[in-house]
PDB file of N, CA, C and O in Angstrom, chain B, residues numbered from 101:
ATOM      1  N   MET B 101       6.568   1.013  -3.545  1.00  0.00           N
ATOM      2  CA  MET B 101       4.827   0.229  -3.801  1.00  0.00           C
ATOM      3  C   MET B 101       4.640   0.842  -5.646  1.00  0.00           C
ATOM      4  O   MET B 101       3.951   0.305  -6.514  1.00  0.00           O
ATOM      5  N   PRO B 102       5.670   2.334  -5.813  1.00  0.00           N
ATOM      6  CA  PRO B 102       5.468   2.363  -7.541  1.00  0.00           C
ATOM      7  C   PRO B 102       6.388   1.089  -8.195  1.00  0.00           C
ATOM      8  O   PRO B 102       6.215   0.645  -9.330  1.00  0.00           O
ATOM      9  N   ALA B 103       7.353   0.624  -7.274  1.00  0.00           N
ATOM     10  CA  ALA B 103       7.474  -1.487  -8.854  1.00  0.00           C
ATOM     11  C   ALA B 103       6.544  -1.521  -8.629  1.00  0.00           C
ATOM     12  O   ALA B 103       6.490  -2.388  -9.501  1.00  0.00           O
ATOM     13  N   ALA B 104       5.480  -1.445  -8.252  1.00  0.00           N
ATOM     14  CA  ALA B 104       4.448  -2.846  -8.428  1.00  0.00           C
ATOM     15  C   ALA B 104       3.399  -1.428  -8.980  1.00  0.00           C
ATOM     16  O   ALA B 104       2.229  -1.244  -8.644  1.00  0.00           O
ATOM     17  N   ARG B 105       3.934  -0.865  -9.574  1.00  0.00           N
ATOM     18  CA  ARG B 105       3.317  -0.173 -10.664  1.00  0.00           C
ATOM     19  C   ARG B 105       1.611  -0.170 -10.153  1.00  0.00           C
ATOM     20  O   ARG B 105       0.871  -0.679 -10.995  1.00  0.00           O
ATOM     21  N   TYR B 106       0.882   0.366  -8.822  1.00  0.00           N
ATOM     22  CA  TYR B 106       0.412   0.961  -8.099  1.00  0.00           C
ATOM     23  C   TYR B 106       0.209   2.700  -8.932  1.00  0.00           C
ATOM     24  O   TYR B 106       1.073   3.473  -9.348  1.00  0.00           O
ATOM     25  N   PRO B 107      -1.542   2.830  -8.912  1.00  0.00           N
ATOM     26  CA  PRO B 107      -1.062   4.574  -9.595  1.00  0.00           C
ATOM     27  C   PRO B 107      -0.642   5.490  -8.048  1.00  0.00           C
ATOM     28  O   PRO B 107      -0.975   5.548  -6.865  1.00  0.00           O
ATOM     29  N   THR B 108       0.286   6.094  -9.003  1.00  0.00           N
ATOM     30  CA  THR B 108       1.194   7.537  -7.883  1.00  0.00           C
ATOM     31  C   THR B 108      -0.045   7.314  -6.705  1.00  0.00           C
ATOM     32  O   THR B 108       0.192   6.745  -5.640  1.00  0.00           O
ATOM     33  N   ASP B 109      -0.993   7.688  -6.957  1.00  0.00           N
ATOM     34  CA  ASP B 109      -2.185   8.525  -5.831  1.00  0.00           C
ATOM     35  C   ASP B 109      -2.001   7.068  -4.617  1.00  0.00           C
ATOM     36  O   ASP B 109      -1.587   7.117  -3.459  1.00  0.00           O
ATOM     37  N   TRP B 110      -2.487   5.837  -5.426  1.00  0.00           N
ATOM     38  CA  TRP B 110      -2.244   5.119  -4.668  1.00  0.00           C
ATOM     39  C   TRP B 110      -1.850   4.578  -3.788  1.00  0.00           C
ATOM     40  O   TRP B 110      -2.314   4.037  -2.785  1.00  0.00           O
ATOM     41  N   SER B 111      -0.304   4.863  -4.497  1.00  0.00           N
ATOM     42  CA  SER B 111       1.335   4.163  -4.198  1.00  0.00           C
ATOM     43  C   SER B 111       0.989   5.096  -3.043  1.00  0.00           C
ATOM     44  O   SER B 111       0.353   4.402  -2.251  1.00  0.00           O
ATOM     45  N   ARG B 112       1.091   6.228  -2.606  1.00  0.00           N
ATOM     46  CA  ARG B 112       1.194   7.045  -1.859  1.00  0.00           C
ATOM     47  C   ARG B 112       0.287   7.288  -0.223  1.00  0.00           C
ATOM     48  O   ARG B 112       0.650   7.579   0.917  1.00  0.00           O
ATOM     49  N   ALA B 113      -1.031   6.985  -0.878  1.00  0.00           N
ATOM     50  CA  ALA B 113      -2.036   6.566   0.567  1.00  0.00           C
ATOM     51  C   ALA B 113      -0.966   5.303   0.560  1.00  0.00           C
ATOM     52  O   ALA B 113      -0.077   5.606   1.356  1.00  0.00           O
ATOM     53  N   LEU B 114      -0.744   4.218   0.072  1.00  0.00           N
ATOM     54  CA  LEU B 114      -0.764   2.678   0.770  1.00  0.00           C
ATOM     55  C   LEU B 114       0.221   3.275   2.001  1.00  0.00           C
ATOM     56  O   LEU B 114       0.017   3.220   3.214  1.00  0.00           O
ATOM     57  N   GLU B 115       1.379   3.874   1.261  1.00  0.00           N
ATOM     58  CA  GLU B 115       2.834   3.740   2.130  1.00  0.00           C
ATOM     59  C   GLU B 115       2.329   4.394   3.242  1.00  0.00           C
ATOM     60  O   GLU B 115       2.713   3.843   4.274  1.00  0.00           O
ATOM     61  N   LEU B 116       1.447   5.583   3.478  1.00  0.00           N
ATOM     62  CA  LEU B 116       1.410   6.306   4.467  1.00  0.00           C
ATOM     63  C   LEU B 116       0.763   5.725   5.380  1.00  0.00           C
ATOM     64  O   LEU B 116       0.975   5.650   6.590  1.00  0.00           O
ATOM     65  N   LEU B 117      -0.469   5.096   4.395  1.00  0.00           N
ATOM     66  CA  LEU B 117      -1.005   4.332   6.382  1.00  0.00           C
ATOM     67  C   LEU B 117      -0.611   2.920   6.606  1.00  0.00           C
ATOM     68  O   LEU B 117      -0.779   2.434   7.725  1.00  0.00           O
ATOM     69  N   LEU B 118      -0.161   2.300   5.756  1.00  0.00           N
ATOM     70  CA  LEU B 118       1.210   1.309   6.644  1.00  0.00           C
ATOM     71  C   LEU B 118       2.951   1.073   6.309  1.00  0.00           C
ATOM     72  O   LEU B 118       3.566   0.059   5.981  1.00  0.00           O
ATOM     73  N   VAL B 119       3.228   1.937   6.459  1.00  0.00           N
ATOM     74  CA  VAL B 119       4.643   1.689   6.778  1.00  0.00           C
ATOM     75  C   VAL B 119       4.978   3.230   7.301  1.00  0.00           C
ATOM     76  O   VAL B 119       5.340   3.143   8.474  1.00  0.00           O
ATOM     77  N   ASP B 120       4.987   4.580   6.857  1.00  0.00           N
ATOM     78  CA  ASP B 120       5.425   5.245   7.016  1.00  0.00           C
ATOM     79  C   ASP B 120       5.379   6.248   8.231  1.00  0.00           C
ATOM     80  O   ASP B 120       4.545   7.150   8.321  1.00  0.00           O
ATOM     81  N   PRO B 121       6.134   6.052   8.937  1.00  0.00           N
ATOM     82  CA  PRO B 121       6.385   6.216  10.918  1.00  0.00           C
ATOM     83  C   PRO B 121       6.684   8.035  11.007  1.00  0.00           C
ATOM     84  O   PRO B 121       7.089   8.655  11.991  1.00  0.00           O
ATOM     85  N   ASP B 122       6.456   8.388  10.129  1.00  0.00           N
ATOM     86  CA  ASP B 122       6.823   9.605  10.446  1.00  0.00           C
ATOM     87  C   ASP B 122       5.845  10.527  10.274  1.00  0.00           C
ATOM     88  O   ASP B 122       5.489  11.286  11.176  1.00  0.00           O
ATOM     89  N   ARG B 123       5.072  10.511   8.440  1.00  0.00           N
ATOM     90  CA  ARG B 123       3.839  11.453   8.743  1.00  0.00           C
ATOM     91  C   ARG B 123       3.056  10.425   8.280  1.00  0.00           C
ATOM     92  O   ARG B 123       1.985  11.009   8.116  1.00  0.00           O
ATOM     93  N   GLY B 124       2.775   8.622   7.774  1.00  0.00           N
ATOM     94  CA  GLY B 124       1.683   8.707   8.558  1.00  0.00           C
ATOM     95  C   GLY B 124       1.653   7.564   9.270  1.00  0.00           C
ATOM     96  O   GLY B 124       2.627   7.312   9.979  1.00  0.00           O
ATOM     97  N   LEU B 125       0.457   6.584   9.223  1.00  0.00           N
ATOM     98  CA  LEU B 125      -0.191   5.668   9.919  1.00  0.00           C
ATOM     99  C   LEU B 125       0.821   4.006  10.034  1.00  0.00           C
ATOM    100  O   LEU B 125       0.360   2.977  10.527  1.00  0.00           O
ATOM    101  N   ASN B 126       1.644   4.087   9.690  1.00  0.00           N
ATOM    102  CA  ASN B 126       2.267   3.019  10.412  1.00  0.00           C
ATOM    103  C   ASN B 126       1.713   1.554  11.010  1.00  0.00           C
ATOM    104  O   ASN B 126       2.353   0.801  11.745  1.00  0.00           O
ATOM    105  N   LEU B 127       0.403   1.356  10.521  1.00  0.00           N
ATOM    106  CA  LEU B 127      -0.025   0.306  10.999  1.00  0.00           C
ATOM    107  C   LEU B 127       0.377  -0.557  11.138  1.00  0.00           C
ATOM    108  O   LEU B 127       0.616  -1.135  12.199  1.00  0.00           O
ATOM    109  N   ARG B 128       0.690  -1.095   9.331  1.00  0.00           N
ATOM    110  CA  ARG B 128       1.333  -2.215   9.037  1.00  0.00           C
ATOM    111  C   ARG B 128       2.121  -2.911  11.261  1.00  0.00           C
ATOM    112  O   ARG B 128       1.943  -3.701  12.188  1.00  0.00           O
ATOM    113  N   ASN B 129       3.096  -1.546  10.655  1.00  0.00           N
ATOM    114  CA  ASN B 129       4.367  -2.545  12.129  1.00  0.00           C
ATOM    115  C   ASN B 129       3.744  -2.277  13.043  1.00  0.00           C
ATOM    116  O   ASN B 129       4.261  -3.049  13.851  1.00  0.00           O
ATOM    117  N   ASP B 130       2.509  -1.425  13.940  1.00  0.00           N
ATOM    118  CA  ASP B 130       1.771  -1.526  15.136  1.00  0.00           C
ATOM    119  C   ASP B 130       1.409  -2.467  15.305  1.00  0.00           C
ATOM    120  O   ASP B 130       1.395  -2.915  16.452  1.00  0.00           O
ATOM    121  N   ILE B 131       0.910  -3.261  14.138  1.00  0.00           N
ATOM    122  CA  ILE B 131      -0.503  -3.781  14.219  1.00  0.00           C
ATOM    123  C   ILE B 131       0.182  -5.248  14.147  1.00  0.00           C
ATOM    124  O   ILE B 131      -0.064  -6.258  14.807  1.00  0.00           O
ATOM    125  N   CYS B 132       0.913  -5.069  13.351  1.00  0.00           N
ATOM    126  CA  CYS B 132       2.169  -6.921  13.390  1.00  0.00           C
ATOM    127  C   CYS B 132       2.579  -7.173  14.071  1.00  0.00           C
ATOM    128  O   CYS B 132       2.216  -8.299  14.411  1.00  0.00           O
ATOM    129  N   TYR B 133       3.796  -6.478  15.085  1.00  0.00           N
ATOM    130  CA  TYR B 133       4.513  -6.522  16.259  1.00  0.00           C
ATOM    131  C   TYR B 133       3.636  -5.352  17.319  1.00  0.00           C
ATOM    132  O   TYR B 133       4.051  -4.433  18.025  1.00  0.00           O
ATOM    133  N   GLY B 134       1.916  -6.012  16.977  1.00  0.00           N
ATOM    134  CA  GLY B 134       2.261  -5.974  18.547  1.00  0.00           C
ATOM    135  C   GLY B 134       1.685  -4.863  19.265  1.00  0.00           C
ATOM    136  O   GLY B 134       0.837  -4.743  20.149  1.00  0.00           O
ATOM    137  N   LEU B 135       2.750  -3.746  18.299  1.00  0.00           N
ATOM    138  CA  LEU B 135       3.075  -2.614  19.140  1.00  0.00           C
ATOM    139  C   LEU B 135       1.877  -1.797  19.375  1.00  0.00           C
ATOM    140  O   LEU B 135       2.330  -0.655  19.453  1.00  0.00           O
ATOM    141  N   ILE B 136       0.275  -1.721  19.573  1.00  0.00           N
ATOM    142  CA  ILE B 136      -0.486  -1.011  20.051  1.00  0.00           C
ATOM    143  C   ILE B 136      -1.758  -2.568  20.119  1.00  0.00           C
ATOM    144  O   ILE B 136      -1.382  -3.667  19.712  1.00  0.00           O
ATOM    145  N   GLY B 137      -3.339  -2.333  20.741  1.00  0.00           N
ATOM    146  CA  GLY B 137      -4.071  -3.177  21.387  1.00  0.00           C
ATOM    147  C   GLY B 137      -4.816  -3.291  19.447  1.00  0.00           C
ATOM    148  O   GLY B 137      -4.534  -3.312  18.249  1.00  0.00           O
ATOM    149  N   THR B 138      -6.217  -3.342  20.774  1.00  0.00           N
ATOM    150  CA  THR B 138      -7.003  -3.710  19.115  1.00  0.00           C
ATOM    151  C   THR B 138      -6.726  -2.334  18.171  1.00  0.00           C
ATOM    152  O   THR B 138      -6.264  -1.372  18.784  1.00  0.00           O
ATOM    153  N   PRO B 139      -6.907  -2.215  17.114  1.00  0.00           N
ATOM    154  CA  PRO B 139      -7.471  -1.139  16.091  1.00  0.00           C
ATOM    155  C   PRO B 139      -8.996  -0.523  15.968  1.00  0.00           C
ATOM    156  O   PRO B 139     -10.062  -1.110  15.784  1.00  0.00           O
ATOM    157  N   LEU B 140      -8.590   1.434  16.205  1.00  0.00           N
ATOM    158  CA  LEU B 140      -9.619   2.035  15.943  1.00  0.00           C
ATOM    159  C   LEU B 140     -10.300   1.973  15.219  1.00  0.00           C
ATOM    160  O   LEU B 140      -9.800   2.063  14.098  1.00  0.00           O
ATOM    161  N   ARG B 141     -12.260   1.736  15.264  1.00  0.00           N
ATOM    162  CA  ARG B 141     -13.118   0.987  14.059  1.00  0.00           C
ATOM    163  C   ARG B 141     -12.358   2.240  12.213  1.00  0.00           C
ATOM    164  O   ARG B 141     -12.467   2.038  11.004  1.00  0.00           O
ATOM    165  N   HIS B 142     -11.778   3.229  12.921  1.00  0.00           N
ATOM    166  CA  HIS B 142     -11.606   4.042  11.529  1.00  0.00           C
ATOM    167  C   HIS B 142     -10.364   3.330  11.051  1.00  0.00           C
ATOM    168  O   HIS B 142     -10.244   3.194   9.834  1.00  0.00           O
ATOM    169  N   ARG B 143      -9.305   2.797  11.946  1.00  0.00           N
ATOM    170  CA  ARG B 143      -8.288   2.527  11.505  1.00  0.00           C
ATOM    171  C   ARG B 143      -9.050   1.626  10.535  1.00  0.00           C
ATOM    172  O   ARG B 143      -9.225   2.003   9.376  1.00  0.00           O
ATOM    173  N   VAL B 144      -9.535   0.388  10.990  1.00  0.00           N
ATOM    174  CA  VAL B 144     -10.050  -0.813  10.763  1.00  0.00           C
ATOM    175  C   VAL B 144     -10.420  -1.129   9.404  1.00  0.00           C
ATOM    176  O   VAL B 144     -10.904  -2.229   9.135  1.00  0.00           O
ATOM    177  N   ALA B 145     -11.647   0.949   8.709  1.00  0.00           N
ATOM    178  CA  ALA B 145     -11.733   0.427   7.523  1.00  0.00           C
ATOM    179  C   ALA B 145     -10.954   0.887   6.348  1.00  0.00           C
ATOM    180  O   ALA B 145     -11.068   0.576   5.163  1.00  0.00           O
ATOM    181  N   LEU B 146      -9.936   1.898   7.089  1.00  0.00           N
ATOM    182  CA  LEU B 146      -9.062   2.120   5.717  1.00  0.00           C
ATOM    183  C   LEU B 146      -7.963   0.844   5.341  1.00  0.00           C
ATOM    184  O   LEU B 146      -7.373   0.460   4.330  1.00  0.00           O
ATOM    185  N   ILE B 147      -8.051   0.453   6.699  1.00  0.00           N
ATOM    186  CA  ILE B 147      -7.122  -0.979   6.442  1.00  0.00           C
ATOM    187  C   ILE B 147      -8.306  -1.871   5.594  1.00  0.00           C
ATOM    188  O   ILE B 147      -8.035  -1.731   4.402  1.00  0.00           O
ATOM    189  N   LEU B 148      -9.137  -2.465   5.700  1.00  0.00           N
ATOM    190  CA  LEU B 148     -10.190  -2.781   5.322  1.00  0.00           C
ATOM    191  C   LEU B 148     -10.317  -1.839   3.421  1.00  0.00           C
ATOM    192  O   LEU B 148     -11.234  -2.279   2.727  1.00  0.00           O
ATOM    193  N   GLN B 149      -9.751  -1.098   3.003  1.00  0.00           N
ATOM    194  CA  GLN B 149     -10.522  -0.782   1.776  1.00  0.00           C
ATOM    195  C   GLN B 149      -8.641  -0.694   1.610  1.00  0.00           C
ATOM    196  O   GLN B 149      -8.204  -1.812   1.335  1.00  0.00           O
ATOM    197  N   ALA B 150      -8.034  -0.108   1.673  1.00  0.00           N
ATOM    198  CA  ALA B 150      -6.690  -0.932   0.999  1.00  0.00           C
ATOM    199  C   ALA B 150      -7.147  -1.996   0.346  1.00  0.00           C
ATOM    200  O   ALA B 150      -7.002  -2.088  -0.873  1.00  0.00           O
ATOM    201  N   GLY B 151      -7.620  -2.722   0.909  1.00  0.00           N
ATOM    202  CA  GLY B 151      -6.738  -4.534   0.907  1.00  0.00           C
ATOM    203  C   GLY B 151      -8.138  -4.296  -0.407  1.00  0.00           C
ATOM    204  O   GLY B 151      -7.885  -4.850  -1.477  1.00  0.00           O
ATOM    205  N   LEU B 152      -9.341  -3.625  -0.345  1.00  0.00           N
ATOM    206  CA  LEU B 152      -9.911  -4.008  -0.854  1.00  0.00           C
ATOM    207  C   LEU B 152      -9.743  -3.595  -2.028  1.00  0.00           C
ATOM    208  O   LEU B 152     -10.314  -4.113  -2.988  1.00  0.00           O
ATOM    209  N   TYR B 153      -8.887  -2.544  -2.127  1.00  0.00           N
ATOM    210  CA  TYR B 153      -8.215  -1.626  -3.258  1.00  0.00           C
ATOM    211  C   TYR B 153      -7.459  -2.717  -4.343  1.00  0.00           C
ATOM    212  O   TYR B 153      -7.695  -2.879  -5.540  1.00  0.00           O
ATOM    213  N   LEU B 154      -6.262  -3.536  -3.290  1.00  0.00           N
ATOM    214  CA  LEU B 154      -5.324  -4.220  -3.651  1.00  0.00           C
ATOM    215  C   LEU B 154      -5.923  -5.735  -4.538  1.00  0.00           C
ATOM    216  O   LEU B 154      -5.402  -6.279  -5.512  1.00  0.00           O
ATOM    217  N   LEU B 155      -7.013  -6.076  -3.885  1.00  0.00           N
ATOM    218  CA  LEU B 155      -7.067  -6.907  -4.497  1.00  0.00           C
ATOM    219  C   LEU B 155      -8.654  -7.094  -5.937  1.00  0.00           C
ATOM    220  O   LEU B 155      -9.187  -7.882  -6.718  1.00  0.00           O
ATOM    221  N   SER B 156      -8.690  -6.000  -5.520  1.00  0.00           N
ATOM    222  CA  SER B 156      -8.746  -5.583  -6.914  1.00  0.00           C
ATOM    223  C   SER B 156      -8.381  -5.622  -7.986  1.00  0.00           C
ATOM    224  O   SER B 156      -8.776  -6.264  -8.960  1.00  0.00           O
ATOM    225  N   CYS B 157      -7.434  -4.777  -7.820  1.00  0.00           N
ATOM    226  CA  CYS B 157      -5.585  -5.075  -8.741  1.00  0.00           C
ATOM    227  C   CYS B 157      -5.468  -6.568  -9.502  1.00  0.00           C
ATOM    228  O   CYS B 157      -5.309  -6.822 -10.696  1.00  0.00           O
ATOM    229  N   ALA B 158      -5.609  -7.447  -8.352  1.00  0.00           N
ATOM    230  CA  ALA B 158      -4.861  -8.528  -8.043  1.00  0.00           C
ATOM    231  C   ALA B 158      -5.668  -9.190  -9.401  1.00  0.00           C
ATOM    232  O   ALA B 158      -5.157  -9.603 -10.442  1.00  0.00           O
ATOM    233  N   HIS B 159      -7.075  -9.144  -9.025  1.00  0.00           N
ATOM    234  CA  HIS B 159      -8.296 -10.054  -9.704  1.00  0.00           C
ATOM    235  C   HIS B 159      -8.730  -9.168 -11.269  1.00  0.00           C
ATOM    236  O   HIS B 159      -9.700  -9.779 -11.719  1.00  0.00           O
ATOM    237  N   GLY B 160      -8.384  -8.033 -12.186  1.00  0.00           N
ATOM    238  CA  GLY B 160      -7.846  -7.052 -12.580  1.00  0.00           C
ATOM    239  C   GLY B 160      -8.951  -6.345 -13.179  1.00  0.00           C
ATOM    240  O   GLY B 160      -9.049  -5.955 -14.343  1.00  0.00           O
ATOM    241  N   HIS B 161     -10.154  -6.180 -11.782  1.00  0.00           N
ATOM    242  CA  HIS B 161     -11.054  -5.314 -11.695  1.00  0.00           C
ATOM    243  C   HIS B 161     -10.271  -3.500 -11.819  1.00  0.00           C
ATOM    244  O   HIS B 161     -10.965  -2.484 -11.831  1.00  0.00           O
ATOM    245  N   ARG B 162      -9.285  -3.504 -11.870  1.00  0.00           N
ATOM    246  CA  ARG B 162      -8.515  -2.153 -12.503  1.00  0.00           C
ATOM    247  C   ARG B 162      -7.446  -2.276 -12.940  1.00  0.00           C
ATOM    248  O   ARG B 162      -6.795  -3.304 -12.759  1.00  0.00           O
ATOM    249  N   THR B 163      -6.940  -1.102 -13.724  1.00  0.00           N
ATOM    250  CA  THR B 163      -5.486  -1.542 -14.194  1.00  0.00           C
ATOM    251  C   THR B 163      -4.282  -0.547 -13.678  1.00  0.00           C
ATOM    252  O   THR B 163      -4.370   0.534 -13.095  1.00  0.00           O
ATOM    253  N   LEU B 164      -3.197  -1.246 -14.071  1.00  0.00           N
ATOM    254  CA  LEU B 164      -1.868  -0.650 -13.273  1.00  0.00           C
ATOM    255  C   LEU B 164      -1.394   0.564 -13.808  1.00  0.00           C
ATOM    256  O   LEU B 164      -1.783   0.653 -14.972  1.00  0.00           O
ATOM    257  N   ALA B 165      -0.749   1.499 -13.478  1.00  0.00           N
ATOM    258  CA  ALA B 165       0.060   2.768 -13.676  1.00  0.00           C
ATOM    259  C   ALA B 165       0.881   1.755 -14.935  1.00  0.00           C
ATOM    260  O   ALA B 165       1.278   0.610 -14.722  1.00  0.00           O
ATOM    261  N   PRO B 166       1.002   2.462 -16.197  1.00  0.00           N
ATOM    262  CA  PRO B 166       1.680   2.197 -17.084  1.00  0.00           C
ATOM    263  C   PRO B 166       3.048   2.676 -16.867  1.00  0.00           C
ATOM    264  O   PRO B 166       3.174   3.711 -16.211  1.00  0.00           O
ATOM    265  N   LEU B 167       3.790   2.256 -17.186  1.00  0.00           N
ATOM    266  CA  LEU B 167       5.571   1.958 -16.584  1.00  0.00           C
ATOM    267  C   LEU B 167       6.504   2.621 -17.525  1.00  0.00           C
ATOM    268  O   LEU B 167       6.982   2.331 -18.622  1.00  0.00           O
ATOM    269  N   THR B 168       6.600   3.713 -16.622  1.00  0.00           N
ATOM    270  CA  THR B 168       6.930   4.917 -17.401  1.00  0.00           C
ATOM    271  C   THR B 168       8.685   4.647 -18.064  1.00  0.00           C
ATOM    272  O   THR B 168       9.024   5.459 -18.925  1.00  0.00           O
ATOM    273  N   GLN B 169       9.506   3.788 -17.753  1.00  0.00           N
ATOM    274  CA  GLN B 169      10.761   3.420 -17.973  1.00  0.00           C
ATOM    275  C   GLN B 169      10.597   1.690 -18.350  1.00  0.00           C
ATOM    276  O   GLN B 169      10.048   0.744 -17.785  1.00  0.00           O
ATOM    277  N   PRO B 170      11.326   1.850 -19.515  1.00  0.00           N
ATOM    278  CA  PRO B 170      11.351  -0.233 -19.423  1.00  0.00           C
ATOM    279  C   PRO B 170      12.060  -1.325 -17.865  1.00  0.00           C
ATOM    280  O   PRO B 170      13.240  -1.676 -17.854  1.00  0.00           O
ATOM    281  N   LEU B 171      11.508  -1.532 -17.217  1.00  0.00           N
ATOM    282  CA  LEU B 171      12.284  -2.817 -16.277  1.00  0.00           C
ATOM    283  C   LEU B 171      13.364  -2.734 -16.118  1.00  0.00           C
ATOM    284  O   LEU B 171      13.596  -1.940 -17.029  1.00  0.00           O
ATOM    285  N   LYS B 172      14.324  -2.919 -15.664  1.00  0.00           N
ATOM    286  CA  LYS B 172      16.171  -3.866 -16.151  1.00  0.00           C
ATOM    287  C   LYS B 172      16.600  -4.674 -15.272  1.00  0.00           C
ATOM    288  O   LYS B 172      16.478  -4.572 -14.051  1.00  0.00           O
ATOM    289  N   PHE B 173      17.146  -5.548 -15.912  1.00  0.00           N
ATOM    290  CA  PHE B 173      17.279  -7.349 -15.183  1.00  0.00           C
ATOM    291  C   PHE B 173      18.694  -7.334 -15.576  1.00  0.00           C
ATOM    292  O   PHE B 173      19.050  -7.547 -16.735  1.00  0.00           O
ATOM    293  N   GLN B 174      19.296  -7.144 -14.854  1.00  0.00           N
ATOM    294  CA  GLN B 174      20.795  -7.827 -14.219  1.00  0.00           C
ATOM    295  C   GLN B 174      20.807  -9.059 -14.632  1.00  0.00           C
ATOM    296  O   GLN B 174      19.849  -9.744 -14.276  1.00  0.00           O
ATOM    297  N   HIS B 175      21.816  -9.672 -15.446  1.00  0.00           N
ATOM    298  CA  HIS B 175      22.163 -11.038 -15.340  1.00  0.00           C
ATOM    299  C   HIS B 175      23.893 -10.950 -14.157  1.00  0.00           C
ATOM    300  O   HIS B 175      24.878 -10.264 -13.885  1.00  0.00           O
ATOM    301  N   GLY B 176      22.865 -12.772 -13.741  1.00  0.00           N
ATOM    302  CA  GLY B 176      24.925 -12.830 -13.674  1.00  0.00           C
ATOM    303  C   GLY B 176      24.887 -13.144 -11.634  1.00  0.00           C
ATOM    304  O   GLY B 176      25.941 -13.265 -11.008  1.00  0.00           O
TER     305      GLY B 176
END
């Protein structure tokens, strides 16, 4: 997610919420792969909050973190 230029605190929060099976909730895998049934209300609230944050970035209501290094593209 850092490559997407989200602020570090949000990148880490999204990672813990969605994809970190060791330290986080790993909700993306648990829900998308049917490993759990209907998620609990507080987990749904966290997913909605994350989704609203991502939508606000996509629609320009938040500024993305500045690039610390220029992106390097490989040719060939």
